[in-house]
Short mmCIF file of C-alpha atoms in Angstrom, two decimals:
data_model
loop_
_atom_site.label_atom_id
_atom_site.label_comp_id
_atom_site.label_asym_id
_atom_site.label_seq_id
_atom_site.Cartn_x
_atom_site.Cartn_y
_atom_site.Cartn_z
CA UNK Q 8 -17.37 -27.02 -10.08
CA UNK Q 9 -15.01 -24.40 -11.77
CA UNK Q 10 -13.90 -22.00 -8.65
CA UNK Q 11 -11.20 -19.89 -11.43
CA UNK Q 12 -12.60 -17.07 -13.52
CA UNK Q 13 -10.31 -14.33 -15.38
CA UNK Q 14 -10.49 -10.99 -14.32
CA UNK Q 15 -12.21 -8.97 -17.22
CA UNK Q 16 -11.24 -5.57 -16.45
CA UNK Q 17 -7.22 -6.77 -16.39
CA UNK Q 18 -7.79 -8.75 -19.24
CA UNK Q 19 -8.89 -5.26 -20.56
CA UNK Q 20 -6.33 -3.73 -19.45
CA UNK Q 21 -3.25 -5.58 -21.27
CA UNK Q 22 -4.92 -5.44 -24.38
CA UNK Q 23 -5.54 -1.77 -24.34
CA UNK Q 24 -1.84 -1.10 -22.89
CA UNK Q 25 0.36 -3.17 -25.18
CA UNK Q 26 1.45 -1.66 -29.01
CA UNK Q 27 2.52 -5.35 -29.75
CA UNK Q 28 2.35 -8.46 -28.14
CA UNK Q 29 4.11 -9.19 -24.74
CA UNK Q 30 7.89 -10.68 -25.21
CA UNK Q 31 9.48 -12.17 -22.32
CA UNK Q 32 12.23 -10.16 -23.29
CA UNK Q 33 14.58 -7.24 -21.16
CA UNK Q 34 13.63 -3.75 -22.43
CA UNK Q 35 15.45 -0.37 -22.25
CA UNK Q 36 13.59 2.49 -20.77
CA UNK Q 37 12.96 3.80 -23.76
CA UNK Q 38 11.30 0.51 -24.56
CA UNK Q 39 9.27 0.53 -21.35
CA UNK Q 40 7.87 3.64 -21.93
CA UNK Q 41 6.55 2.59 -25.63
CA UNK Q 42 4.27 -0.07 -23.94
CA UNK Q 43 2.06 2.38 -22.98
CA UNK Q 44 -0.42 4.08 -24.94
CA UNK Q 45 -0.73 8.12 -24.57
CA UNK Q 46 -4.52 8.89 -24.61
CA UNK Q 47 -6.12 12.21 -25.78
CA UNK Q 48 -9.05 11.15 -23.96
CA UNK Q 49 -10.18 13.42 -20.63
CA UNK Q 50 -9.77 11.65 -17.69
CA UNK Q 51 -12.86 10.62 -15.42
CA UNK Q 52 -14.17 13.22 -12.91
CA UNK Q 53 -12.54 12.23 -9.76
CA UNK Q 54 -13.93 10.23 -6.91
CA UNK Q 55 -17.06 12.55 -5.01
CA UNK Q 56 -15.50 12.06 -1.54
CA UNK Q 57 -11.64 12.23 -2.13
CA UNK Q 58 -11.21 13.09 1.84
CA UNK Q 59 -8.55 10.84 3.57
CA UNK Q 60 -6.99 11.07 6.86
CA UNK Q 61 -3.95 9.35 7.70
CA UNK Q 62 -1.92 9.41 11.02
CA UNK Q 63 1.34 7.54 11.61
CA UNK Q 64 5.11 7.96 10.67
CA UNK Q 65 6.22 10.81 8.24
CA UNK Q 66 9.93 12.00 8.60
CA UNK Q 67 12.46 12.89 5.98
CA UNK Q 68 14.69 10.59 4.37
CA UNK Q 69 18.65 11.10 3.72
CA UNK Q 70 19.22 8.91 0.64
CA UNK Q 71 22.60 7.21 -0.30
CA UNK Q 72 23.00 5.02 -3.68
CA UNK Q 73 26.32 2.93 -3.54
CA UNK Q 74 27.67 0.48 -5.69
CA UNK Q 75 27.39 -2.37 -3.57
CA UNK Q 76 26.77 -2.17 0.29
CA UNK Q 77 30.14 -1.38 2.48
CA UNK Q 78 31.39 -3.67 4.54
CA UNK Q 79 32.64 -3.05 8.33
CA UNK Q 80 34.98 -0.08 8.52
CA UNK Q 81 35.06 0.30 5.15
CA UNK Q 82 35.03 4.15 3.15
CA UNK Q 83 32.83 4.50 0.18
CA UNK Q 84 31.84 7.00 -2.01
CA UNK Q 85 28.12 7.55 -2.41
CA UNK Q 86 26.77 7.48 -6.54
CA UNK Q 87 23.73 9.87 -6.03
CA UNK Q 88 22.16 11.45 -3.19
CA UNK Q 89 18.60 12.69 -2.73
CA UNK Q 90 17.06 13.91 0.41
CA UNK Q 91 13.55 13.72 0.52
CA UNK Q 92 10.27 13.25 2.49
CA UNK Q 93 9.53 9.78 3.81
CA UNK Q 94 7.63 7.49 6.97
CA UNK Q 95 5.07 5.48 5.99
CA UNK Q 96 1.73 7.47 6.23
CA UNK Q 97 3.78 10.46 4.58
CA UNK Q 98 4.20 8.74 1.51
CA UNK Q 99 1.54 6.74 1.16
CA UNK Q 100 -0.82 10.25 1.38
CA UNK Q 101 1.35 11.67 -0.77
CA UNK Q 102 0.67 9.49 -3.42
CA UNK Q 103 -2.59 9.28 -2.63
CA UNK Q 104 -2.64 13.25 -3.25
CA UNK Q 105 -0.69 13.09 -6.81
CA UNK Q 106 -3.36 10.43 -7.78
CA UNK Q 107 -6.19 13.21 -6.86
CA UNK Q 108 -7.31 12.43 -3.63
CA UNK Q 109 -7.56 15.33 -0.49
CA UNK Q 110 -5.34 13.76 2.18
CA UNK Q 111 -4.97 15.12 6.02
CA UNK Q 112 -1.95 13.92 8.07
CA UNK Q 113 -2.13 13.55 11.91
CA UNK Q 114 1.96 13.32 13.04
CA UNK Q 115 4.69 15.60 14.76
CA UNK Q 116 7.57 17.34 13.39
CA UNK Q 117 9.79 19.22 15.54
CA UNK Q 118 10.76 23.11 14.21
CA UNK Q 119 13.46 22.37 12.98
CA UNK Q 120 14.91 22.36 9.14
CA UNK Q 121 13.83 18.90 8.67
CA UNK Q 122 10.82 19.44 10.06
CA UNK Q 123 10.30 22.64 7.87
CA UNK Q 124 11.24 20.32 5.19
CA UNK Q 125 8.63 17.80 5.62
CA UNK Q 126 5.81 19.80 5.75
CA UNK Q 127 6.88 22.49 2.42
CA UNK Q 128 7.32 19.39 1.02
CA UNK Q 129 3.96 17.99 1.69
CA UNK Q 130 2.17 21.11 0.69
CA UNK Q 131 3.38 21.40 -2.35
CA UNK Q 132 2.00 17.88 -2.99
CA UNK Q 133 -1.64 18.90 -1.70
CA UNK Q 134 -1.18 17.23 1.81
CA UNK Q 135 -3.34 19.31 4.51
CA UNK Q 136 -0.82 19.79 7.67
CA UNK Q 137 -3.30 21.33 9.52
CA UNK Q 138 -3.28 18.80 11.55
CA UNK Q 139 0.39 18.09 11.77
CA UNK Q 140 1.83 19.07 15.51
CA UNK Q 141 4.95 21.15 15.39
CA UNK Q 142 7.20 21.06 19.15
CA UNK Q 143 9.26 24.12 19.77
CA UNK Q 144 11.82 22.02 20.79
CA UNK Q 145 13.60 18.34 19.90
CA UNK Q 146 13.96 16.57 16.51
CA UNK Q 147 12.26 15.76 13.68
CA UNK Q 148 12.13 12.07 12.71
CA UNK Q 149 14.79 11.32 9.82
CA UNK Q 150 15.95 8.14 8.02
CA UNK Q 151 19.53 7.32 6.76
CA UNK Q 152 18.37 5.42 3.66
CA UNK Q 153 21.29 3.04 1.63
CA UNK Q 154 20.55 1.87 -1.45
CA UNK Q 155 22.66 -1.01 -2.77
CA UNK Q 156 22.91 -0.60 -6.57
CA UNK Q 157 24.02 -4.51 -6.84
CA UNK Q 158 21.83 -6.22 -5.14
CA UNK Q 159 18.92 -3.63 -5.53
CA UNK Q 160 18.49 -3.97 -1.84
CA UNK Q 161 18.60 -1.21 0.79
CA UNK Q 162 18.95 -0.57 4.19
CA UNK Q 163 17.16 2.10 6.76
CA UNK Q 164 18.35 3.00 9.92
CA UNK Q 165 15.60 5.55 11.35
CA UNK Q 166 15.79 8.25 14.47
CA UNK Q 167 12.50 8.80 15.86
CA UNK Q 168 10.98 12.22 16.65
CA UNK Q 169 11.50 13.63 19.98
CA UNK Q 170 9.52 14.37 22.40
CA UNK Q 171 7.21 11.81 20.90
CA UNK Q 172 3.46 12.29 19.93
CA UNK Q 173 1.38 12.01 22.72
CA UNK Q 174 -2.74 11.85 22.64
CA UNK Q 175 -2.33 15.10 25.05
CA UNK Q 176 -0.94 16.64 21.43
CA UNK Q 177 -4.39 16.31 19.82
CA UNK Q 178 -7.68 18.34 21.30
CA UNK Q 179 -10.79 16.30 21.14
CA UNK Q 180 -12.50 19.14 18.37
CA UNK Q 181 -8.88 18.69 16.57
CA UNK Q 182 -9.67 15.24 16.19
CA UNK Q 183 -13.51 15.75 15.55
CA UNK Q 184 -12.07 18.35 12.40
CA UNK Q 185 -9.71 15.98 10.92
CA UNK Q 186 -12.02 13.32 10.72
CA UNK Q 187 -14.74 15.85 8.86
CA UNK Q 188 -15.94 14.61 5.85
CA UNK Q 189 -13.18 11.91 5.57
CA UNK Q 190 -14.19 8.95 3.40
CA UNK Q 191 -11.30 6.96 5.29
CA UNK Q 192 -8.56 7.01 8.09
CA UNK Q 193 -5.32 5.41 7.34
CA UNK Q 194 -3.10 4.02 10.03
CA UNK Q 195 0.54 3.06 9.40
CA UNK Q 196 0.69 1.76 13.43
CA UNK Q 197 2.97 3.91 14.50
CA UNK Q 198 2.15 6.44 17.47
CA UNK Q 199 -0.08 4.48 18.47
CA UNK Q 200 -1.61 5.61 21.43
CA UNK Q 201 -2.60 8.85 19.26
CA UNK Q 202 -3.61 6.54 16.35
CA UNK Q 203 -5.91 4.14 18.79
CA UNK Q 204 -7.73 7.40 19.94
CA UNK Q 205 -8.24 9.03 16.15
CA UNK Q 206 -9.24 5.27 15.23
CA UNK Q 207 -11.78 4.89 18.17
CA UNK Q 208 -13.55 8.29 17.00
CA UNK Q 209 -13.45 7.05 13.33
CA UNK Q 210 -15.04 4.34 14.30
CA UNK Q 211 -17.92 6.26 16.07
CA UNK Q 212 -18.41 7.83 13.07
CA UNK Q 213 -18.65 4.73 10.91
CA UNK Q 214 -15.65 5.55 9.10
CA UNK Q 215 -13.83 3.24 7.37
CA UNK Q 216 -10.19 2.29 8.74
CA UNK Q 217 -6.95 0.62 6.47
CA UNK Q 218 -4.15 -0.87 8.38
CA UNK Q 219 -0.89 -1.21 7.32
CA UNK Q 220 0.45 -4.16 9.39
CA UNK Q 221 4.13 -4.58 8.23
CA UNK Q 222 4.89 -5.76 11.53
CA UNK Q 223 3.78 -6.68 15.15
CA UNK Q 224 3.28 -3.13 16.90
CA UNK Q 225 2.26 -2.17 20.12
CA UNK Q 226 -1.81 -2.63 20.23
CA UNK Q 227 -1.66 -4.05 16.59
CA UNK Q 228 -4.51 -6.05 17.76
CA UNK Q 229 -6.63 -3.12 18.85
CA UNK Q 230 -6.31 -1.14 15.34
CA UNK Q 231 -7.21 -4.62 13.83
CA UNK Q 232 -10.43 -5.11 15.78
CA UNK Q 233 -11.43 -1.65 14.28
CA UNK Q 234 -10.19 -1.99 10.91
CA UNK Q 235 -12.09 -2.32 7.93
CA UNK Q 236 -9.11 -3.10 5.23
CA UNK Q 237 -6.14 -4.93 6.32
CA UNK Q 238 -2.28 -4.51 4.04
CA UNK Q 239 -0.14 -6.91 5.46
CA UNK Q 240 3.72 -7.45 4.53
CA UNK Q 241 4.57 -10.74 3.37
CA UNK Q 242 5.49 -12.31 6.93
CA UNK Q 243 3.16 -10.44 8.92
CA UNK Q 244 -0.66 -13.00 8.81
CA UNK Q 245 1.28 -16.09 9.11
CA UNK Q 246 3.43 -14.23 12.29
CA UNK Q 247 -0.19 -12.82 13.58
CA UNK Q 248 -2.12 -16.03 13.45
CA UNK Q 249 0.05 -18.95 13.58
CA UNK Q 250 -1.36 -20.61 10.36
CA UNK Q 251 0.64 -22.67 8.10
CA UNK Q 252 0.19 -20.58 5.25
CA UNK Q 253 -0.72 -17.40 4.04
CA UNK Q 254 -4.31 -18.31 2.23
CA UNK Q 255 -5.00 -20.26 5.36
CA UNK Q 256 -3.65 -17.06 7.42
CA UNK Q 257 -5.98 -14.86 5.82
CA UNK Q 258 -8.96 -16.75 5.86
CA UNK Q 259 -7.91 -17.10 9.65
CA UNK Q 260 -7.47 -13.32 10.01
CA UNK Q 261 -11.06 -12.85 8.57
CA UNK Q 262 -12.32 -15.02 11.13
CA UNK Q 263 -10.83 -13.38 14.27
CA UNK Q 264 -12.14 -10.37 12.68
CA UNK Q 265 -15.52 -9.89 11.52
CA UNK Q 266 -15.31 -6.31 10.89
CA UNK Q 267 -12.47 -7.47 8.56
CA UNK Q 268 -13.55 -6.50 4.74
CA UNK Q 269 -10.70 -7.81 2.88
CA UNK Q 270 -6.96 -8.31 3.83
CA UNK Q 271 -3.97 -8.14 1.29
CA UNK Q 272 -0.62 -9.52 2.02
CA UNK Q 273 2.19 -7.75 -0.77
CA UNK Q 274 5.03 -10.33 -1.72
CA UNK Q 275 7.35 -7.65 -3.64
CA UNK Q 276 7.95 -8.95 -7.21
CA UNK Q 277 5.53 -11.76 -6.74
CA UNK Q 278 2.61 -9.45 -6.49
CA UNK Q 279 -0.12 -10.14 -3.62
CA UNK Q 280 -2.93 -12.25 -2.67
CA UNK Q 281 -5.95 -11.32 -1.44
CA UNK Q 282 -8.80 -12.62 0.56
CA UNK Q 283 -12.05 -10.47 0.18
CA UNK Q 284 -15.27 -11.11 2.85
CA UNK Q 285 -18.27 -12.38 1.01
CA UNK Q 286 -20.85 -9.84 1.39
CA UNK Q 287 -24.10 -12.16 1.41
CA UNK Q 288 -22.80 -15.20 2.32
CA UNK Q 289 -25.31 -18.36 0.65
CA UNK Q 290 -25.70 -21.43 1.93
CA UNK Q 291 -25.26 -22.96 -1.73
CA UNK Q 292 -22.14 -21.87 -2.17
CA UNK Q 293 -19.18 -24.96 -3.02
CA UNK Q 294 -16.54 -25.10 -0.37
CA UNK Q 295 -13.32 -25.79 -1.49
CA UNK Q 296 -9.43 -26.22 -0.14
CA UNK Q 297 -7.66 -21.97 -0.02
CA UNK Q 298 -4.31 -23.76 -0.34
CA UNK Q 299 -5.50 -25.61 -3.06
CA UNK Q 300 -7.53 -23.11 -4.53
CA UNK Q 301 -4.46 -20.60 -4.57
CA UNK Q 302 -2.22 -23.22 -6.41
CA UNK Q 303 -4.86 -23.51 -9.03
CA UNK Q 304 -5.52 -19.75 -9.17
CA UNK Q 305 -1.42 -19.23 -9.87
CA UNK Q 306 -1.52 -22.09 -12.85
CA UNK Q 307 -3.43 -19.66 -14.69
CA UNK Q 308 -0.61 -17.00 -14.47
CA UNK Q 309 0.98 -15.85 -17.56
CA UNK Q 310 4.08 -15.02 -17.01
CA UNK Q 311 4.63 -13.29 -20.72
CA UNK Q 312 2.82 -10.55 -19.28
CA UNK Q 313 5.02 -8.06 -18.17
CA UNK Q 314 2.07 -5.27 -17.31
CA UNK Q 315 0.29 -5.82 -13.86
CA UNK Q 316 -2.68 -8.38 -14.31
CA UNK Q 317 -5.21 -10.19 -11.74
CA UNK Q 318 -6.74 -12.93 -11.42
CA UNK Q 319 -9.88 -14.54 -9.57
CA UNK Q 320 -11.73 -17.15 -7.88
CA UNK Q 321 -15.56 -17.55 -7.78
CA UNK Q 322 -16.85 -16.67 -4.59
CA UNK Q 323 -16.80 -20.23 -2.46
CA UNK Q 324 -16.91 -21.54 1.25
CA UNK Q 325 -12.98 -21.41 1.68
CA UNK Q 326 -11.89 -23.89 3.86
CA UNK Q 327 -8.48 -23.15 5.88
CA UNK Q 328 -7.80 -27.15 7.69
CA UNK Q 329 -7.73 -26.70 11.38
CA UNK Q 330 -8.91 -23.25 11.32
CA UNK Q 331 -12.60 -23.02 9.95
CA UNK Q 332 -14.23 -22.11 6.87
CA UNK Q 333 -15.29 -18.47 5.31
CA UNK Q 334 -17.08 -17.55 2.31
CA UNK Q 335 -15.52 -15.08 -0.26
CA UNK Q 336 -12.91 -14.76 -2.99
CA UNK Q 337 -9.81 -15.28 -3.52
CA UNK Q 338 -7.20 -12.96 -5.66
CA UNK Q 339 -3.87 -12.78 -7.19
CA UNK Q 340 -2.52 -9.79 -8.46
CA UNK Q 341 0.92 -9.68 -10.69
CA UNK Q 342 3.45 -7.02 -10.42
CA UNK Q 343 5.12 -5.42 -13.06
CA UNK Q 344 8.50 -7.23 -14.38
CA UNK Q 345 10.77 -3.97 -14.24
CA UNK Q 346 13.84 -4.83 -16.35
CA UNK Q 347 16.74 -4.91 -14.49
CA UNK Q 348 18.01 -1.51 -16.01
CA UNK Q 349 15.00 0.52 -14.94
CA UNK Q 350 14.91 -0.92 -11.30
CA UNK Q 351 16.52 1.58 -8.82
CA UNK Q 352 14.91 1.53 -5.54
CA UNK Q 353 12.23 -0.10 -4.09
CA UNK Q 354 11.99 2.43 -0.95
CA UNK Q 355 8.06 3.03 -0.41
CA UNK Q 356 6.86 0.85 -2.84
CA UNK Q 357 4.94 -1.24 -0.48
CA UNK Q 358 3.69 2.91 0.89
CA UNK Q 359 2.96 3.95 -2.96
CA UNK Q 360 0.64 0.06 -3.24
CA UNK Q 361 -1.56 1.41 0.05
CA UNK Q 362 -2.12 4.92 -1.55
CA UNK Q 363 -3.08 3.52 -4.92
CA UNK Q 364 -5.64 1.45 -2.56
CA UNK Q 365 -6.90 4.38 -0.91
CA UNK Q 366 -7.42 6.38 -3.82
CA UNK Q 367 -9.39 2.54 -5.58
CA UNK Q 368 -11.74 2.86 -2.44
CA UNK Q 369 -12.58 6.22 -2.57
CA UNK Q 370 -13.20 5.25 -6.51
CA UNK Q 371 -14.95 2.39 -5.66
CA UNK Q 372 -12.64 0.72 -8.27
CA UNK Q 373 -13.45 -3.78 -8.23
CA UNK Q 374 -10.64 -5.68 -6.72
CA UNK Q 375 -10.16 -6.37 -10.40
CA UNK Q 376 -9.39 -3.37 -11.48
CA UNK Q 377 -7.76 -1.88 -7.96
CA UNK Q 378 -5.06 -4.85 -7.58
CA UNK Q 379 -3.47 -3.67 -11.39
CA UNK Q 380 -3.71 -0.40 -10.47
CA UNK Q 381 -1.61 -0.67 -7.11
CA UNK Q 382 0.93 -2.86 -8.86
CA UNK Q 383 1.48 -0.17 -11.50
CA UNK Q 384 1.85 2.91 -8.79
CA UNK Q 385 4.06 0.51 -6.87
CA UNK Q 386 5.92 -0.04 -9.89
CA UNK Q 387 6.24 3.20 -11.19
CA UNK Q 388 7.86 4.79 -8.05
CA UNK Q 389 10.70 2.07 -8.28
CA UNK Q 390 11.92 4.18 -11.26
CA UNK Q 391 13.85 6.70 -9.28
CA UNK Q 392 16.15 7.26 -5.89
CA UNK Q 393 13.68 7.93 -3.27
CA UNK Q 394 10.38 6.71 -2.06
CA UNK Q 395 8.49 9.94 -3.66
CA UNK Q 396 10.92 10.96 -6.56
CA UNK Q 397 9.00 8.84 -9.57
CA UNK Q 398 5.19 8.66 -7.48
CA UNK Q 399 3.14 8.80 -10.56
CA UNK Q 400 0.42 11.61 -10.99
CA UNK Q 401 -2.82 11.29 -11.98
CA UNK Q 402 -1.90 12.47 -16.04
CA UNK Q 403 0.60 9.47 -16.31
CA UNK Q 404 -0.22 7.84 -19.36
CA UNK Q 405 0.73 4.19 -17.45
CA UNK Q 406 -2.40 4.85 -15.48
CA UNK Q 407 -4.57 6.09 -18.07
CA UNK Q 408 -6.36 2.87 -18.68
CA UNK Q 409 -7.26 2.21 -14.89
CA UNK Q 410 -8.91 6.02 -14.40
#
């Protein structure tokens, strides 16, 4: 029985995208940008029900790019500086709105000039803050961001909001108006005994809920119970569930969670893997090994490809040892191999991946198609200081293949 299968639409995809065949080779950015085709072509009508609601972090970001991180009591000089918008939900909506979607963020801002910051910002992006609580008093959340221009590493140390969001902030026909219409609620786990309320009423209304689960949070396990769609951060299934690995951690996380659709975990430069819920499970399916399965699923890898690709498994009865068996498929997606020279910061990428996902749901885009796409959003705001600075927009010509 033959459980791999290639992706057509990626396979699609790196045809149409490439002027000449893929070299293993650095690039300049000038060379980078040549890869990809401009199209004259209109793009696609966008999705019918672009409505998403998110609620969690948003905050604004103080950005520092240094030569090489400082060490203890040492005086540096910074080599750019950006200040920008930032916390998780806020950036993942506002990619989600560059890439066409309608997004609604649920969060508090103090009035303050970082608070008036955050929210001109996010209007001018297309983010409704109608729902965004403003306190007369306190702080606005804000983030000390350094980037390390050697290592290409950097390091956040956040202040939180104060007074904090409390459910008293949020009126039960605030709630009922945010959620109008929405075609899915976002949670980054933050404020979460706000979130846990707007999740509860989502889930009343049969709306469908993404997590973002970068890390244990307080009642992680209730917005998992409810969720639909599961992100995960590379650590976070195998922290969750005990399992030995991450294939057998997600087919363990499906297990514990029926309502569970799919769950991706994002491993940075080495792309993702994810587990997707069969949705008529048969009896005749083969069962086979997920660790085993996985390792054959990476042999077909090619790593001359530099664009983002993905590949598949059949659908099968994956078998996790010690944990139990579930049918579905298994995925790998690539990431883009940035050359060195075009890599500046990595802040949000793993935010820009989830709103490339929400806008592929609303679309209805195959986990074929959707994994690429992330990759490439992901990728593409790595280009610049700051976690929004290079977000792509819907008329990028990297993205014209996927829409």
């Amino acid at each position: 029985m033959q459980f791999l299968t290639p992706c057509p639409n990626a396979v699609k995809l790196v045809s149409f995208r490439y002027l000449h065949p893929p070299s293993t080779s650095s690039s300049s950015s000038s060379a980078s940008s040549s890869r990809f085709k401009m199209s004259s072509d209109p793009l696609p009508s966008l999705p019918e029900n672009r409505i998403v609601v998110g609620c969690g972090g948003v905050g604004l970001d103080f950005l520092a790019a240094v030569a090489s991180y400082p060490k203890p009591d040492d005086k540096i000089r910074s080599t750019s500086l950006r200040v920008q918008g930032g916390g998780n939900a806020g950036n993942a909506l506002t990619c989600a709105a560059r890439l066409g979607l309608n997004p609604r963020i649920i969060s508090k801002i103090a009035d303050d000039p970082q608070g008036k910051g955050i929210r001109e910002e996010f209007e001018a992006d297309g983010v409704d803050t109608s729902f965004l609580v403003v306190s007369k008093d306190g702080n606005s959340p804000f983030t000390y961001v350094i980037v390390d221009n050697q290592m290409k590493t950097r390091t956040c140390i956040h202040t939180p909001g104060d007074p904090p969001m409390i459910p008293d902030d949020l009126s039960e026909s605030t709630i009922f108006s945010a959620l109008d219409g929405a075609r899915i609620l976002y949670l980054d786990g933050r404020l979460p005994d706000t979130a846990i309320i707007v999740a509860q009423e989502a889930a009343r209304k049969n709306i469908p809920i993404l997590i973002d689960t970068e890390r244990q949070r307080e009642r992680i396990d209730e917005f998992l119970k409810l969720a639909s769609y599961a992100v995960c951060s590379a650590k976070f299934p195998q922290v969750w569930t005990e399992a030995p690995s991450v294939p057998s951690a997600l087919v363990s996380m499906l297990l514990r969670l029926p309502n569970l659709r799919f769950a991706i975990v994002t491993l940075g430069e080495d792309g993702c893997i994810m587990l997707e819920r069969s949705v008529n499970e048969s009896p005749e399916l083969e069962e086979i090994d997920v660790d085993s399965l996985l390792e054959q699923l990476k042999q077909r890898k090619d790593d001359r490809v530099a664009v983002p690709t993905c590949i598949s498994s059949l659908e099968a009865r994956l078998r996790a040892e010690g944990i139990g068996t579930v049918s579905g498929r298994l995925y790998i997606g690539t990431a883009e191999k940035i050359p060195p020279s075009e890599l500046v910061d990595t802040t949000g990428a793993g935010d820009a991946f989830i709103g490339a996902v929400l806008y592929a749901l609303c679309a209805n885009m195959p986990p074929e198609k959707m994994l690429p796409f992330a990759a490439q959003v992901a990728a593409a705001g790595c280009r610049a200081l700051g976690a929004r600075t290079s977000l792509p927009h819907r008329t990028d010509p990297r993205l014209a293949s996927f829409l």
